[in-house]
Short mmCIF file of C-alpha atoms and ligand atoms in Angstrom, two decimals:
data_model
loop_
_atom_site.label_atom_id
_atom_site.label_comp_id
_atom_site.label_asym_id
_atom_site.label_seq_id
_atom_site.Cartn_x
_atom_site.Cartn_y
_atom_site.Cartn_z
CA MET A 1 -15.94 22.02 -36.50
CA THR A 2 -18.60 19.58 -35.32
CA PHE A 3 -19.46 16.50 -37.28
CA ASP A 4 -22.48 14.20 -37.17
CA TYR A 5 -20.23 11.27 -38.09
CA ASP A 6 -16.55 10.44 -38.36
CA LEU A 7 -17.22 8.67 -41.66
CA PHE A 8 -20.02 8.86 -44.19
CA VAL A 9 -19.96 6.09 -46.80
CA ILE A 10 -21.88 6.53 -50.05
CA GLY A 11 -22.71 3.11 -51.48
CA GLY A 12 -23.54 -0.21 -49.82
CA GLY A 13 -21.57 -2.56 -52.07
CA SER A 14 -18.55 -4.71 -51.29
CA GLY A 15 -16.06 -1.86 -50.75
CA GLY A 16 -18.35 0.53 -48.88
CA VAL A 17 -19.78 -2.08 -46.53
CA ARG A 18 -16.34 -3.41 -45.61
CA ALA A 19 -14.98 0.09 -44.91
CA ALA A 20 -18.03 1.02 -42.80
CA ARG A 21 -17.97 -2.23 -40.84
CA ILE A 22 -14.27 -2.03 -40.01
CA ALA A 23 -14.25 1.70 -39.21
CA SER A 24 -17.23 1.33 -36.89
CA GLY A 25 -16.94 -2.23 -35.55
CA GLU A 26 -13.16 -2.40 -35.11
CA TYR A 27 -12.12 1.21 -34.67
CA LYS A 28 -15.26 2.56 -33.00
CA ALA A 29 -15.68 5.45 -35.41
CA ARG A 30 -19.18 6.96 -35.74
CA VAL A 31 -20.19 5.73 -39.21
CA ALA A 32 -23.20 6.21 -41.47
CA LEU A 33 -23.80 4.66 -44.88
CA ALA A 34 -26.28 5.63 -47.58
CA GLU A 35 -27.49 3.18 -50.21
CA GLU A 36 -30.14 4.17 -52.75
CA ASP A 37 -30.81 0.64 -53.99
CA ARG A 38 -30.60 -2.78 -52.39
CA MET A 39 -27.79 -3.38 -49.89
CA GLY A 40 -24.95 -5.52 -51.21
CA GLY A 41 -24.19 -3.72 -54.47
CA THR A 42 -23.40 -5.23 -57.84
CA CYS A 43 -21.70 -8.37 -56.51
CA VAL A 44 -24.52 -9.54 -54.29
CA ILE A 45 -27.59 -8.18 -56.04
CA ARG A 46 -26.86 -8.21 -59.78
CA GLY A 47 -23.40 -9.66 -60.29
CA CYS A 48 -21.12 -12.36 -58.93
CA VAL A 49 -23.59 -14.11 -56.62
CA PRO A 50 -26.70 -14.49 -58.81
CA LYS A 51 -24.39 -15.11 -61.80
CA LYS A 52 -22.61 -17.98 -60.04
CA ILE A 53 -25.95 -19.52 -59.02
CA MET A 54 -27.00 -19.32 -62.67
CA VAL A 55 -23.70 -20.94 -63.66
CA PHE A 56 -24.56 -23.85 -61.36
CA ALA A 57 -28.09 -24.06 -62.79
CA SER A 58 -26.84 -24.02 -66.37
CA ALA A 59 -24.29 -26.80 -65.83
CA TYR A 60 -26.90 -29.46 -64.95
CA PRO A 61 -27.85 -30.55 -68.48
CA ASP A 62 -24.23 -31.55 -69.19
CA GLN A 63 -23.97 -33.23 -65.81
CA ILE A 64 -27.17 -35.17 -66.39
CA ARG A 65 -25.90 -36.31 -69.79
CA ASP A 66 -22.63 -37.34 -68.11
CA ALA A 67 -24.59 -39.22 -65.42
CA ALA A 68 -26.18 -41.35 -68.12
CA ARG A 69 -22.71 -42.27 -69.40
CA TYR A 70 -21.80 -43.24 -65.84
CA GLY A 71 -24.66 -45.69 -65.76
CA TRP A 72 -27.46 -43.65 -64.24
CA ASP A 73 -30.91 -43.69 -65.68
CA ALA A 74 -31.07 -39.88 -65.85
CA THR A 75 -32.66 -37.45 -68.26
CA ALA A 76 -33.13 -33.70 -67.94
CA GLY A 77 -36.71 -32.49 -68.06
CA GLY A 78 -37.57 -28.84 -68.65
CA PHE A 79 -36.04 -25.93 -66.76
CA ASP A 80 -38.44 -24.09 -64.44
CA TRP A 81 -37.19 -20.51 -64.84
CA PRO A 82 -39.92 -18.82 -62.72
CA GLY A 83 -39.35 -21.34 -59.90
CA PHE A 84 -35.58 -20.89 -60.10
CA ARG A 85 -35.92 -17.09 -60.20
CA THR A 86 -38.15 -17.10 -57.11
CA ARG A 87 -35.58 -19.13 -55.18
CA LEU A 88 -32.75 -16.95 -56.49
CA ASN A 89 -34.55 -13.82 -55.31
CA ALA A 90 -35.19 -15.39 -51.91
CA GLU A 91 -31.46 -16.10 -51.63
CA LEU A 92 -30.61 -12.50 -52.55
CA ASP A 93 -33.12 -11.28 -49.93
CA ARG A 94 -31.38 -13.47 -47.37
CA LEU A 95 -27.97 -12.12 -48.31
CA GLU A 96 -29.18 -8.53 -48.28
CA ALA A 97 -30.60 -9.07 -44.79
CA THR A 98 -27.23 -10.50 -43.70
CA TYR A 99 -25.46 -7.39 -44.99
CA ARG A 100 -27.89 -5.13 -43.14
CA ALA A 101 -27.51 -7.17 -39.94
CA THR A 102 -23.71 -7.01 -40.21
CA LEU A 103 -23.80 -3.24 -40.56
CA SER A 104 -26.20 -2.71 -37.71
CA GLY A 105 -24.24 -5.19 -35.55
CA ALA A 106 -21.13 -3.08 -36.19
CA GLY A 107 -23.02 0.06 -35.14
CA VAL A 108 -23.32 1.64 -38.59
CA THR A 109 -26.32 3.93 -39.21
CA VAL A 110 -27.89 3.08 -42.57
CA PHE A 111 -29.87 5.53 -44.71
CA ASN A 112 -31.93 4.05 -47.54
CA ALA A 113 -31.36 7.11 -49.68
CA ARG A 114 -29.19 8.61 -52.38
CA ALA A 115 -26.44 10.87 -51.06
CA THR A 116 -24.57 13.59 -52.92
CA LEU A 117 -21.68 15.77 -51.82
CA VAL A 118 -22.32 19.40 -50.97
CA ASP A 119 -18.87 20.33 -49.69
CA PRO A 120 -15.79 18.35 -48.56
CA HIS A 121 -17.51 17.39 -45.30
CA THR A 122 -21.24 17.51 -46.08
CA VAL A 123 -23.61 15.15 -47.85
CA ARG A 124 -27.21 15.78 -48.82
CA LEU A 125 -29.59 12.84 -48.69
CA SER A 126 -32.42 12.48 -51.19
CA SER A 127 -34.73 13.17 -48.22
CA GLY A 128 -33.17 16.66 -48.09
CA GLU A 129 -31.30 16.05 -44.84
CA LEU A 130 -27.77 17.49 -44.60
CA LEU A 131 -25.16 15.51 -42.66
CA ARG A 132 -21.59 16.41 -41.83
CA ALA A 133 -18.71 13.96 -41.56
CA ARG A 134 -14.98 14.25 -40.98
CA TYR A 135 -14.39 11.86 -43.91
CA ILE A 136 -16.54 10.85 -46.86
CA LEU A 137 -15.95 7.59 -48.73
CA VAL A 138 -17.41 7.27 -52.20
CA ALA A 139 -18.06 3.62 -53.07
CA THR A 140 -20.79 3.94 -55.65
CA GLY A 141 -19.54 1.21 -58.00
CA GLY A 142 -20.29 1.05 -61.70
CA ARG A 143 -22.98 0.12 -64.18
CA PRO A 144 -23.16 -1.56 -67.58
CA PHE A 145 -22.18 0.54 -70.57
CA VAL A 146 -24.12 0.23 -73.83
CA PRO A 147 -22.76 2.20 -76.80
CA GLY A 148 -25.17 4.55 -78.52
CA PHE A 149 -26.53 3.40 -81.93
CA PRO A 150 -29.96 3.13 -83.55
CA GLY A 151 -32.13 0.78 -81.50
CA SER A 152 -29.69 0.43 -78.59
CA GLU A 153 -32.64 0.87 -76.21
CA LEU A 154 -33.78 -2.63 -77.25
CA ALA A 155 -30.64 -4.16 -75.74
CA ILE A 156 -30.67 -5.62 -72.25
CA THR A 157 -27.68 -5.78 -69.89
CA SER A 158 -26.54 -8.15 -67.17
CA ASN A 159 -28.68 -6.10 -64.74
CA ASP A 160 -31.82 -7.27 -66.57
CA VAL A 161 -31.02 -10.95 -66.96
CA PHE A 162 -31.93 -12.06 -63.45
CA GLY A 163 -35.43 -10.57 -63.65
CA MET A 164 -36.38 -11.69 -67.17
CA PRO A 165 -40.05 -12.82 -67.22
CA SER A 166 -39.16 -15.77 -69.44
CA LEU A 167 -36.00 -17.21 -70.90
CA PRO A 168 -35.37 -16.12 -74.49
CA GLY A 169 -35.04 -18.95 -77.01
CA ARG A 170 -32.53 -17.11 -79.24
CA VAL A 171 -30.02 -14.67 -77.81
CA MET A 172 -27.31 -12.49 -79.25
CA VAL A 173 -24.62 -11.54 -76.72
CA VAL A 174 -22.49 -8.57 -77.72
CA GLY A 175 -19.01 -8.22 -76.18
CA GLY A 176 -16.15 -10.60 -75.57
CA GLY A 177 -15.15 -10.01 -71.94
CA TYR A 178 -16.01 -11.68 -68.63
CA ILE A 179 -19.72 -10.90 -68.67
CA ALA A 180 -20.37 -11.68 -72.35
CA THR A 181 -18.64 -15.06 -72.25
CA GLU A 182 -20.10 -16.07 -68.89
CA PHE A 183 -23.67 -15.22 -69.90
CA ALA A 184 -23.25 -16.82 -73.33
CA CYS A 185 -22.43 -20.09 -71.53
CA ILE A 186 -25.18 -19.65 -68.92
CA LEU A 187 -27.93 -18.92 -71.43
CA HIS A 188 -26.74 -21.72 -73.69
CA GLY A 189 -26.75 -24.14 -70.75
CA LEU A 190 -30.29 -23.08 -69.88
CA GLY A 191 -31.41 -23.96 -73.39
CA ALA A 192 -31.10 -20.79 -75.50
CA ARG A 193 -29.51 -20.69 -78.96
CA VAL A 194 -26.67 -18.23 -78.42
CA THR A 195 -24.64 -16.15 -80.85
CA LEU A 196 -21.80 -14.15 -79.31
CA ALA A 197 -20.65 -11.18 -81.38
CA CYS A 198 -17.37 -9.57 -80.39
CA ARG A 199 -15.47 -6.84 -82.14
CA GLY A 200 -11.98 -8.29 -81.54
CA ARG A 201 -10.25 -11.15 -83.32
CA GLN A 202 -10.97 -13.48 -80.41
CA ILE A 203 -12.97 -13.41 -77.15
CA LEU A 204 -11.35 -12.51 -73.81
CA ARG A 205 -8.78 -9.97 -74.97
CA GLY A 206 -6.04 -9.59 -72.37
CA PHE A 207 -6.12 -13.24 -71.28
CA ASP A 208 -3.45 -15.74 -72.33
CA ASP A 209 -3.94 -16.59 -76.03
CA GLU A 210 -3.71 -20.35 -75.61
CA ALA A 211 -6.24 -20.24 -72.77
CA ARG A 212 -8.75 -18.01 -74.51
CA ASN A 213 -8.48 -20.00 -77.74
CA LEU A 214 -9.28 -23.16 -75.81
CA VAL A 215 -12.29 -21.56 -74.08
CA ALA A 216 -13.57 -20.30 -77.43
CA GLU A 217 -13.16 -23.76 -78.96
CA ALA A 218 -15.00 -25.39 -76.06
CA MET A 219 -17.85 -22.87 -76.25
CA GLN A 220 -18.20 -23.51 -79.99
CA ASP A 221 -18.07 -27.29 -79.48
CA ARG A 222 -20.98 -26.93 -77.07
CA GLY A 223 -22.98 -25.14 -79.76
CA ILE A 224 -22.43 -21.44 -79.03
CA LYS A 225 -21.81 -19.48 -82.22
CA ILE A 226 -18.90 -17.07 -81.77
CA ARG A 227 -18.59 -14.37 -84.40
CA CYS A 228 -15.43 -12.30 -84.07
CA GLY A 229 -14.66 -9.00 -85.78
CA VAL A 230 -18.35 -8.07 -85.66
CA THR A 231 -19.88 -4.74 -84.66
CA VAL A 232 -23.64 -4.35 -84.42
CA THR A 233 -24.84 -1.13 -86.01
CA ARG A 234 -28.62 -1.31 -85.55
CA LEU A 235 -31.29 -3.11 -83.58
CA GLU A 236 -34.94 -3.01 -84.55
CA ARG A 237 -38.09 -4.83 -83.64
CA GLY A 238 -39.29 -7.19 -86.39
CA PRO A 239 -42.45 -9.30 -86.53
CA GLY A 240 -40.67 -12.38 -85.16
CA GLY A 241 -38.13 -10.86 -82.78
CA ILE A 242 -35.31 -8.32 -82.60
CA LEU A 243 -33.34 -7.83 -85.80
CA ALA A 244 -29.64 -7.18 -85.22
CA THR A 245 -27.67 -5.71 -88.11
CA PRO A 246 -23.92 -6.37 -88.04
CA ALA A 247 -21.67 -3.87 -89.86
CA ASP A 248 -20.83 -6.52 -92.45
CA GLY A 249 -23.06 -9.51 -92.67
CA ASP A 250 -26.59 -10.81 -92.60
CA ILE A 251 -29.24 -9.56 -90.22
CA ILE A 252 -29.74 -11.92 -87.30
CA GLU A 253 -33.18 -12.38 -85.69
CA VAL A 254 -33.19 -13.13 -81.97
CA ASP A 255 -35.49 -12.82 -78.96
CA ALA A 256 -33.02 -10.84 -76.83
CA VAL A 257 -29.80 -8.92 -77.34
CA LEU A 258 -27.57 -8.80 -74.28
CA TYR A 259 -24.91 -6.09 -74.30
CA ALA A 260 -21.85 -6.80 -72.16
CA THR A 261 -19.55 -4.14 -73.53
CA GLY A 262 -17.88 -3.02 -70.33
CA ARG A 263 -18.91 -1.04 -67.30
CA VAL A 264 -18.59 2.63 -66.36
CA PRO A 265 -18.06 4.16 -62.91
CA ASN A 266 -21.04 5.80 -61.16
CA THR A 267 -19.63 9.28 -60.71
CA GLU A 268 -22.23 11.52 -62.35
CA GLY A 269 -24.45 13.77 -60.27
CA LEU A 270 -22.56 13.27 -57.02
CA GLY A 271 -21.11 16.79 -56.97
CA LEU A 272 -17.55 15.47 -57.17
CA ALA A 273 -16.03 17.66 -59.88
CA ALA A 274 -17.40 20.86 -58.33
CA LEU A 275 -15.53 19.99 -55.15
CA GLY A 276 -12.25 19.48 -57.00
CA VAL A 277 -12.23 15.66 -56.96
CA GLY A 278 -10.29 14.53 -60.06
CA ILE A 279 -12.24 12.50 -62.60
CA GLY A 280 -10.39 10.43 -65.23
CA ALA A 281 -11.11 9.91 -68.90
CA ARG A 282 -13.25 6.82 -68.22
CA GLY A 283 -15.30 8.73 -65.64
CA GLN A 284 -13.43 7.12 -62.74
CA ILE A 285 -12.49 8.92 -59.52
CA LEU A 286 -8.76 9.52 -59.41
CA VAL A 287 -7.20 8.40 -56.14
CA ASP A 288 -3.72 7.87 -54.74
CA ARG A 289 -2.50 4.53 -53.35
CA TYR A 290 -4.35 5.26 -50.08
CA SER A 291 -7.60 5.74 -52.05
CA GLN A 292 -7.54 9.46 -51.23
CA THR A 293 -8.85 11.93 -53.81
CA ALA A 294 -7.53 15.42 -54.50
CA VAL A 295 -9.90 16.61 -51.73
CA PRO A 296 -8.22 15.38 -48.52
CA SER A 297 -11.44 14.46 -46.66
CA VAL A 298 -12.88 12.52 -49.62
CA PHE A 299 -11.76 8.95 -50.40
CA ALA A 300 -13.03 6.43 -52.96
CA VAL A 301 -12.77 2.64 -53.28
CA GLY A 302 -13.99 -0.10 -55.60
CA ASP A 303 -15.25 0.01 -59.19
CA VAL A 304 -15.88 3.76 -59.02
CA THR A 305 -12.10 4.20 -59.06
CA GLY A 306 -11.71 1.95 -62.13
CA ARG A 307 -8.56 0.25 -60.83
CA ILE A 308 -9.44 -3.46 -60.96
CA ASN A 309 -13.19 -4.11 -61.05
CA LEU A 310 -13.35 -7.15 -58.80
CA THR A 311 -15.19 -7.58 -55.50
CA PRO A 312 -12.22 -8.93 -53.52
CA VAL A 313 -10.18 -5.91 -54.65
CA ALA A 314 -12.91 -3.47 -53.55
CA ILE A 315 -13.12 -5.24 -50.19
CA ARG A 316 -9.36 -4.90 -49.71
CA GLU A 317 -9.43 -1.23 -50.69
CA GLY A 318 -12.29 -0.55 -48.26
CA HIS A 319 -10.51 -2.40 -45.45
CA ALA A 320 -7.17 -0.70 -46.12
CA PHE A 321 -8.92 2.69 -46.11
CA ALA A 322 -10.43 1.97 -42.67
CA ASP A 323 -7.11 0.71 -41.30
CA THR A 324 -5.29 3.77 -42.63
CA VAL A 325 -7.73 6.49 -41.63
CA PHE A 326 -9.22 5.04 -38.41
CA GLY A 327 -6.87 2.23 -37.36
CA GLY A 328 -3.61 4.16 -37.29
CA THR A 329 -1.92 1.69 -39.72
CA ALA A 330 -1.16 3.07 -43.16
CA ARG A 331 -2.04 0.30 -45.61
CA ILE A 332 -1.95 0.17 -49.36
CA VAL A 333 -3.47 -2.52 -51.54
CA SER A 334 -1.25 -4.25 -54.06
CA HIS A 335 -2.94 -4.49 -57.43
CA ASP A 336 -0.29 -6.91 -58.68
CA LEU A 337 -0.79 -10.65 -59.04
CA VAL A 338 -4.56 -10.44 -58.56
CA PRO A 339 -6.02 -13.81 -59.55
CA SER A 340 -9.37 -14.04 -61.29
CA THR A 341 -11.58 -16.56 -63.02
CA VAL A 342 -13.95 -16.31 -65.91
CA PHE A 343 -16.86 -18.62 -65.06
CA THR A 344 -17.36 -19.89 -68.55
CA GLN A 345 -17.84 -23.59 -69.21
CA PRO A 346 -15.00 -24.56 -68.99
CA GLU A 347 -13.70 -22.02 -66.45
CA LEU A 348 -10.56 -19.97 -67.12
CA GLY A 349 -8.47 -19.15 -64.06
CA THR A 350 -5.54 -16.80 -64.34
CA VAL A 351 -2.87 -15.08 -62.28
CA GLY A 352 0.17 -13.10 -63.32
CA LEU A 353 1.50 -12.49 -66.81
CA THR A 354 0.24 -13.98 -70.05
CA GLU A 355 2.79 -15.71 -72.24
CA ASP A 356 2.99 -12.69 -74.57
CA ALA A 357 3.33 -10.13 -71.77
CA ALA A 358 6.00 -12.19 -70.02
CA ARG A 359 7.96 -12.67 -73.26
CA ALA A 360 7.90 -8.92 -73.85
CA GLN A 361 9.38 -8.48 -70.38
CA GLU A 362 12.16 -11.09 -70.32
CA PRO A 363 13.30 -14.51 -71.66
CA ILE A 364 10.85 -17.18 -70.51
CA GLU A 365 10.08 -20.88 -70.56
CA VAL A 366 6.54 -22.03 -71.14
CA TYR A 367 5.32 -25.23 -69.52
CA ALA A 368 1.92 -26.36 -70.73
CA THR A 369 -0.19 -29.42 -71.09
CA SER A 370 -3.59 -29.82 -72.66
CA PHE A 371 -5.53 -33.02 -72.16
CA ARG A 372 -9.00 -34.51 -71.73
CA PRO A 373 -9.90 -34.64 -68.01
CA MET A 374 -10.72 -38.12 -66.72
CA GLN A 375 -14.25 -37.34 -65.54
CA THR A 376 -15.55 -35.86 -68.77
CA GLN A 377 -13.51 -38.13 -71.02
CA PHE A 378 -15.21 -41.14 -69.43
CA ALA A 379 -18.52 -39.44 -70.15
CA GLY A 380 -17.54 -39.15 -73.80
CA ARG A 381 -17.10 -35.40 -73.88
CA SER A 382 -14.41 -33.82 -76.03
CA ASP A 383 -13.58 -31.05 -73.49
CA ARG A 384 -9.90 -30.31 -73.04
CA ALA A 385 -8.21 -28.80 -70.01
CA LEU A 386 -5.10 -26.60 -70.06
CA MET A 387 -2.54 -26.20 -67.30
CA LYS A 388 0.13 -23.64 -68.10
CA LEU A 389 3.01 -22.02 -66.25
CA ILE A 390 5.14 -19.15 -67.53
CA VAL A 391 8.60 -19.20 -65.96
CA SER A 392 11.40 -16.63 -65.94
CA GLN A 393 14.58 -18.10 -67.45
CA SER A 394 16.81 -16.02 -65.21
CA SER A 395 15.10 -16.17 -61.79
CA ARG A 396 13.10 -19.40 -62.39
CA ARG A 397 10.14 -17.63 -60.76
CA VAL A 398 6.70 -18.52 -62.01
CA LEU A 399 5.45 -15.32 -63.64
CA GLY A 400 2.01 -16.52 -64.66
CA CYS A 401 -0.37 -19.44 -64.38
CA HIS A 402 -3.35 -20.10 -66.65
CA ILE A 403 -5.81 -22.92 -66.13
CA VAL A 404 -8.75 -23.92 -68.29
CA GLY A 405 -10.95 -26.70 -66.99
CA PRO A 406 -13.41 -27.75 -64.32
CA GLN A 407 -12.82 -25.95 -61.00
CA ALA A 408 -10.13 -23.71 -62.52
CA GLY A 409 -11.28 -20.98 -60.10
CA GLU A 410 -10.58 -23.19 -57.10
CA MET A 411 -7.15 -24.19 -58.43
CA ILE A 412 -5.99 -20.71 -59.41
CA GLN A 413 -6.77 -19.40 -55.92
CA LEU A 414 -4.17 -21.75 -54.45
CA ALA A 415 -1.65 -21.34 -57.25
CA ALA A 416 -1.89 -17.58 -56.57
CA VAL A 417 -0.68 -18.11 -53.00
CA ALA A 418 2.48 -19.81 -54.23
CA ILE A 419 3.09 -17.35 -57.04
CA GLY A 420 2.45 -14.39 -54.72
CA MET A 421 5.14 -15.82 -52.41
CA GLY A 422 7.59 -15.83 -55.31
CA ALA A 423 7.56 -19.59 -55.95
CA THR A 424 9.99 -20.86 -58.56
CA LYS A 425 9.45 -23.68 -61.01
CA ASP A 426 11.69 -25.79 -58.75
CA ASP A 427 9.30 -25.16 -55.82
CA PHE A 428 6.44 -26.45 -57.96
CA ASP A 429 8.54 -29.47 -59.03
CA ARG A 430 9.45 -30.30 -55.42
CA THR A 431 5.78 -30.51 -54.45
CA VAL A 432 4.38 -34.03 -54.46
CA ALA A 433 1.37 -34.51 -56.72
CA VAL A 434 -2.11 -35.32 -55.46
CA HIS A 435 -3.20 -38.15 -57.70
CA PRO A 436 -5.44 -38.41 -59.63
CA THR A 437 -6.41 -34.75 -59.93
CA LEU A 438 -6.27 -32.03 -62.54
CA ALA A 439 -4.15 -29.82 -60.31
CA GLU A 440 -1.33 -32.38 -60.14
CA GLU A 441 -0.40 -31.38 -63.69
CA LEU A 442 0.92 -28.10 -62.25
CA VAL A 443 3.63 -29.96 -60.34
CA THR A 444 4.46 -32.59 -62.96
CA LEU A 445 5.29 -30.37 -65.95
CA ARG A 446 8.86 -31.49 -66.63
CA ARG A 447 9.91 -30.13 -70.04
CA PRO A 448 9.22 -26.68 -71.39
CA ALA A 449 6.93 -26.63 -74.40
CA ARG A 450 8.94 -23.66 -75.66
CA LYS A 451 11.64 -21.21 -74.65
CA SER A 452 11.97 -17.68 -75.94
P1 LIG B 1 -14.81 -6.34 -70.07
O1 LIG B 1 -13.99 -5.13 -70.01
O2 LIG B 1 -14.30 -7.61 -69.49
O3 LIG B 1 -15.20 -6.64 -71.59
C1 LIG B 1 -15.84 -5.69 -72.37
C2 LIG B 1 -16.02 -6.27 -73.76
O4 LIG B 1 -16.83 -5.40 -74.52
C3 LIG B 1 -14.72 -6.44 -74.51
O5 LIG B 1 -14.81 -7.60 -75.30
C4 LIG B 1 -14.68 -5.19 -75.39
O6 LIG B 1 -13.99 -5.37 -76.57
C5 LIG B 1 -16.14 -5.03 -75.71
N1 LIG B 1 -16.54 -3.66 -76.04
C6 LIG B 1 -16.28 -2.54 -75.35
N2 LIG B 1 -16.84 -1.47 -75.96
C7 LIG B 1 -17.47 -1.95 -77.06
C8 LIG B 1 -18.22 -1.35 -78.09
N3 LIG B 1 -18.43 -0.04 -78.12
N4 LIG B 1 -18.72 -2.14 -79.06
C9 LIG B 1 -18.50 -3.48 -79.05
N5 LIG B 1 -17.79 -4.10 -78.09
C10 LIG B 1 -17.28 -3.35 -77.11
O7 LIG B 1 -16.20 -5.90 -69.45
P2 LIG B 1 -17.43 -6.73 -68.87
O8 LIG B 1 -18.60 -5.85 -69.11
O9 LIG B 1 -17.46 -8.11 -69.41
O10 LIG B 1 -17.10 -6.80 -67.32
C11 LIG B 1 -16.76 -5.62 -66.60
C12 LIG B 1 -15.79 -5.93 -65.51
O11 LIG B 1 -16.45 -6.62 -64.47
C13 LIG B 1 -14.66 -6.87 -65.93
O12 LIG B 1 -13.59 -6.19 -66.50
C14 LIG B 1 -14.29 -7.52 -64.64
O13 LIG B 1 -13.34 -6.73 -63.98
C15 LIG B 1 -15.58 -7.54 -63.86
N6 LIG B 1 -16.18 -8.88 -63.87
C16 LIG B 1 -15.51 -9.93 -63.34
C17 LIG B 1 -16.05 -11.20 -63.33
C18 LIG B 1 -15.30 -12.34 -62.74
O14 LIG B 1 -14.35 -12.09 -62.01
N7 LIG B 1 -15.66 -13.57 -63.04
C19 LIG B 1 -17.37 -11.47 -63.92
C20 LIG B 1 -17.98 -10.31 -64.49
C21 LIG B 1 -17.41 -9.06 -64.46
P3 LIG B 1 -12.39 -5.16 -76.66
O15 LIG B 1 -11.77 -6.32 -75.95
O16 LIG B 1 -12.13 -5.12 -78.11
O17 LIG B 1 -12.12 -3.85 -75.97
#
């Protein structure tokens, strides 16, 4: 059988680009990649990168207020959203060009087209062209999910935020996960009056209770209204804005309603099921630990597989796929002990088990301290930080670490190295503190707050 390519990748996001680059650049496979939208995928174009830049932008008002407490004659003027958006778009253009240059430097042929599968070795491009490849990698990512209800078409999603013509003055954010909490903080920081409505009893379900309670408190202290146990049943356009009707409660009038109620994998219309590729209940492609589907020549990585929806995980899966299939080294990606950070203000960094999950597994000790960080305390802010370690009573291994505070993302990355290596509480205790820092609290926690 003759093939046009050794590998055809569908999707130019984090996972697909890494797989293509390694298969072609390192292992000299003949690789093509099709992307129907902008190169870079969710992370670069409408996710992590523009979001983080907006996090930076939204933090300045607090910093300027702090500067005044530190003696500077500083006041924040207005925020120039169109100017910021133009510079943000220019940065995304630059990053997209870098991605394209990386692919072409690695020898990957790029098609700016949608590709669908025709048979286990053939893809059809939206131009009509048919191409044959020994292997096909599906890396089509995911997209925001908005539940169906009257007026749901009035809702916007995280995809729409970056291109908004003007900043809304009053926003309702629906959802309580990463995206809802991050954008509630961003929009609040940029000057909007924000109400976050989440259906659970608290935001950030699945995160450590003490940590998420502290983040919720801090968000409320800053002026974000958090309404838990709320489901929106209708949106309609009123004379002064959008009217959101909660299942039980008063109608709320806002200028924008941002839905951040999860994401779904992009699997429809690709021809996957007809080929025999297994699709799970959430629409995700079912793969084994080598990212191989039920059709041996078809693999899938990243959010489309619904394992852990994080860019660094997709990158690892794409790399491991290339190593396994083209590099002669069978590699699997561990989905355990994956650290992550919610870029709220304050940030919440986490790795390993929550206190509740660890307690359900075995007897534990909990070491925790909550305090006002020096920098913001001096500035007169009430923000509290949390440093927390969950320790196994029997092995003394640190099972989980949860940090709330400035730069929690930077700290959790390093804590994850130690915890991934199997560090015990005694290893943490033996480490000399760097003083004065927030992170030193992780190595100076002497007495357990509780044992159970
Ligand atoms: P999440 O899964 O984190 O949160 C979804 C939220 O929506 C939950 O609060 C959920 O409630 C709620 N929800 C789901 N369905 C409904 C519904 N029908 N009505 C009302 N509420 C609903 O999803 P996100 O969209 O925030 O993010 C998607 C993924 O992207 C994340 O899981 C994460 O993997 C990744 N991501 C990571 C980031 C980071 O690393 N900083 C940043 C942004 C995204 P409940 O809890 O009750 O189910």
